[in-house]
Amino acid sequence: MTAKSRVISLEELNQHNSNQTLWIAIYDRVYDLTKFGAEHPGGEEVLLDQAGKDGTAAFEDVGHSSDARESMKQYEIGILDNNDNEVDRIKPSTSDSSIEEKGSSFASWLIPLGLAVLAFVFFRHYSSASGSSD
């Protein structure tokens, strides 16, 4: 059994909840982020808030980049025991590649930008039409 296929119980995950030993489960994959804590762009505190438990919801709420999702792979140490029903986990939406970016970065700003451009064009047209009617 390789390290990444190692099955980790919720009880074992719960024991790793400090900056000396910081494990977090995301989409049932367990990551040892002990050495990454000081480097985390959001700060070590946000990791410590999720240490020793399933941090999937918090991870998705932040909207991590595809680069961040890709770099996580180096910290993966195992999978969370699926027979452990004590935790309400968020399941990946589709394939085994659960750390895919959900396209939020492009679409989340494209619609507001489009609306802003339309409002600007409408305002300019309305302003010039009312100014030339004198």
CSV table of C-alpha atoms in Angstrom, one decimal:
chain,number,residue,atom,x,y,z
A,1,MET,CA,0.0,0.0,0.0
A,2,THR,CA,1.4,3.3,-1.0
A,3,ALA,CA,1.3,6.4,1.1
A,4,LYS,CA,-1.4,8.0,-1.0
A,5,SER,CA,-3.6,4.9,-0.8
A,6,ARG,CA,-3.2,4.7,3.0
A,7,VAL,CA,-6.6,4.7,4.6
A,8,ILE,CA,-6.8,7.2,7.5
A,9,SER,CA,-9.5,7.1,10.1
A,10,LEU,CA,-11.4,10.1,11.3
A,11,GLU,CA,-10.0,9.5,14.7
A,12,GLU,CA,-6.4,9.6,13.4
A,13,LEU,CA,-7.2,12.7,11.4
A,14,ASN,CA,-8.6,14.4,14.5
A,15,GLN,CA,-5.3,13.9,16.4
A,16,HIS,CA,-3.4,16.1,13.9
A,17,ASN,CA,-4.8,19.4,14.8
A,18,SER,CA,-1.9,21.7,15.7
A,19,ASN,CA,0.9,23.5,14.0
A,20,GLN,CA,3.3,20.7,15.0
A,21,THR,CA,1.2,18.2,13.1
A,22,LEU,CA,-1.4,19.7,10.8
A,23,TRP,CA,-3.6,17.4,8.7
A,24,ILE,CA,-6.7,18.4,6.8
A,25,ALA,CA,-9.1,16.3,4.7
A,26,ILE,CA,-10.4,17.7,1.5
A,27,TYR,CA,-12.7,15.6,-0.7
A,28,ASP,CA,-11.8,12.6,1.4
A,29,ARG,CA,-8.1,13.0,0.7
A,30,VAL,CA,-5.9,13.7,3.6
A,31,TYR,CA,-3.1,16.2,3.4
A,32,ASP,CA,-0.2,16.8,5.8
A,33,LEU,CA,0.2,20.6,5.7
A,34,THR,CA,2.5,20.8,8.7
A,35,LYS,CA,5.5,22.2,6.7
A,36,PHE,CA,3.2,24.3,4.4
A,37,GLY,CA,1.5,26.2,7.2
A,38,ALA,CA,4.0,29.1,7.3
A,39,GLU,CA,4.0,29.4,3.5
A,40,HIS,CA,0.2,29.4,3.1
A,41,PRO,CA,-0.8,32.7,1.4
A,42,GLY,CA,-3.9,33.0,3.7
A,43,GLY,CA,-1.8,32.4,6.8
A,44,GLU,CA,-1.3,29.5,9.1
A,45,GLU,CA,-4.4,30.4,11.2
A,46,VAL,CA,-6.9,29.5,8.5
A,47,LEU,CA,-5.3,26.1,8.2
A,48,LEU,CA,-5.3,25.6,11.9
A,49,ASP,CA,-9.1,26.4,12.0
A,50,GLN,CA,-9.6,23.3,9.8
A,51,ALA,CA,-6.8,21.1,11.2
A,52,GLY,CA,-7.8,17.6,12.2
A,53,LYS,CA,-11.1,17.6,10.3
A,54,ASP,CA,-12.7,17.8,6.9
A,55,GLY,CA,-11.9,21.2,5.4
A,56,THR,CA,-13.7,20.7,2.1
A,57,ALA,CA,-16.3,23.4,2.5
A,58,ALA,CA,-13.8,26.0,3.8
A,59,PHE,CA,-11.4,25.1,0.9
A,60,GLU,CA,-14.2,25.7,-1.7
A,61,ASP,CA,-15.5,28.8,0.0
A,62,VAL,CA,-12.1,30.5,-0.6
A,63,GLY,CA,-12.0,29.7,-4.3
A,64,HIS,CA,-8.5,28.4,-4.7
A,65,SER,CA,-6.7,28.7,-8.0
A,66,SER,CA,-5.9,25.8,-10.3
A,67,ASP,CA,-2.2,26.2,-9.3
A,68,ALA,CA,-3.1,25.9,-5.6
A,69,ARG,CA,-5.1,22.8,-6.4
A,70,GLU,CA,-2.3,21.2,-8.4
A,71,SER,CA,0.3,22.0,-5.7
A,72,MET,CA,-1.8,20.2,-3.0
A,73,LYS,CA,-1.0,16.9,-4.5
A,74,GLN,CA,2.5,16.9,-3.1
A,75,TYR,CA,1.1,17.0,0.5
A,76,GLU,CA,-1.4,14.1,0.0
A,77,ILE,CA,-0.7,11.3,2.5
A,78,GLY,CA,-3.8,9.1,2.2
A,79,ILE,CA,-7.6,8.8,1.9
A,80,LEU,CA,-10.1,9.3,4.6
A,81,ASP,CA,-11.9,6.1,5.7
A,82,ASN,CA,-15.2,5.9,3.9
A,83,ASN,CA,-16.6,3.6,6.5
A,84,ASP,CA,-16.3,6.3,9.1
A,85,ASN,CA,-19.8,7.8,9.2
A,86,GLU,CA,-19.2,10.3,12.0
A,87,VAL,CA,-18.5,13.2,9.6
A,88,ASP,CA,-20.7,14.8,7.1
A,89,ARG,CA,-18.4,15.1,4.1
A,90,ILE,CA,-18.8,16.9,0.8
A,91,LYS,CA,-18.3,14.5,-2.1
A,92,PRO,CA,-16.6,15.5,-5.3
A,93,SER,CA,-19.0,16.4,-8.1
A,94,THR,CA,-17.7,14.2,-10.8
A,95,SER,CA,-14.5,12.2,-11.6
A,96,ASP,CA,-11.8,11.0,-9.3
A,97,SER,CA,-10.0,14.3,-10.0
A,98,SER,CA,-11.7,16.0,-7.1
A,99,ILE,CA,-9.4,18.9,-7.0
A,100,GLU,CA,-10.5,20.6,-10.2
A,101,GLU,CA,-11.2,24.2,-10.5
A,102,LYS,CA,-14.8,24.9,-11.0
A,103,GLY,CA,-14.3,27.7,-13.5
A,104,SER,CA,-15.4,30.3,-11.0
A,105,SER,CA,-12.5,32.7,-11.6
A,106,PHE,CA,-13.4,33.6,-15.2
A,107,ALA,CA,-17.2,33.5,-14.9
A,108,SER,CA,-17.4,35.3,-11.6
A,109,TRP,CA,-16.0,38.5,-13.0
A,110,LEU,CA,-17.2,38.2,-16.6
A,111,ILE,CA,-20.9,38.9,-16.0
A,112,PRO,CA,-20.3,42.0,-13.7
A,113,LEU,CA,-17.8,43.3,-16.2
A,114,GLY,CA,-20.3,42.9,-19.0
A,115,LEU,CA,-23.0,44.7,-17.1
A,116,ALA,CA,-20.6,47.5,-16.2
A,117,VAL,CA,-19.7,48.0,-19.9
A,118,LEU,CA,-23.3,48.0,-20.9
A,119,ALA,CA,-24.1,50.6,-18.2
A,120,PHE,CA,-21.2,52.7,-19.3
A,121,VAL,CA,-22.3,52.6,-23.0
A,122,PHE,CA,-25.9,53.4,-22.0
A,123,PHE,CA,-24.9,56.3,-19.8
A,124,ARG,CA,-22.6,57.7,-22.5
A,125,HIS,CA,-25.3,57.4,-25.2
A,126,TYR,CA,-27.9,58.9,-22.9
A,127,SER,CA,-25.6,61.8,-21.9
A,128,SER,CA,-24.6,62.6,-25.4
A,129,ALA,CA,-28.3,62.4,-26.7
A,130,SER,CA,-29.5,64.8,-23.9
A,131,GLY,CA,-26.7,67.2,-24.5
A,132,SER,CA,-27.2,67.5,-28.2
A,133,SER,CA,-30.9,68.2,-28.0
A,134,ASP,CA,-30.4,71.8,-26.8
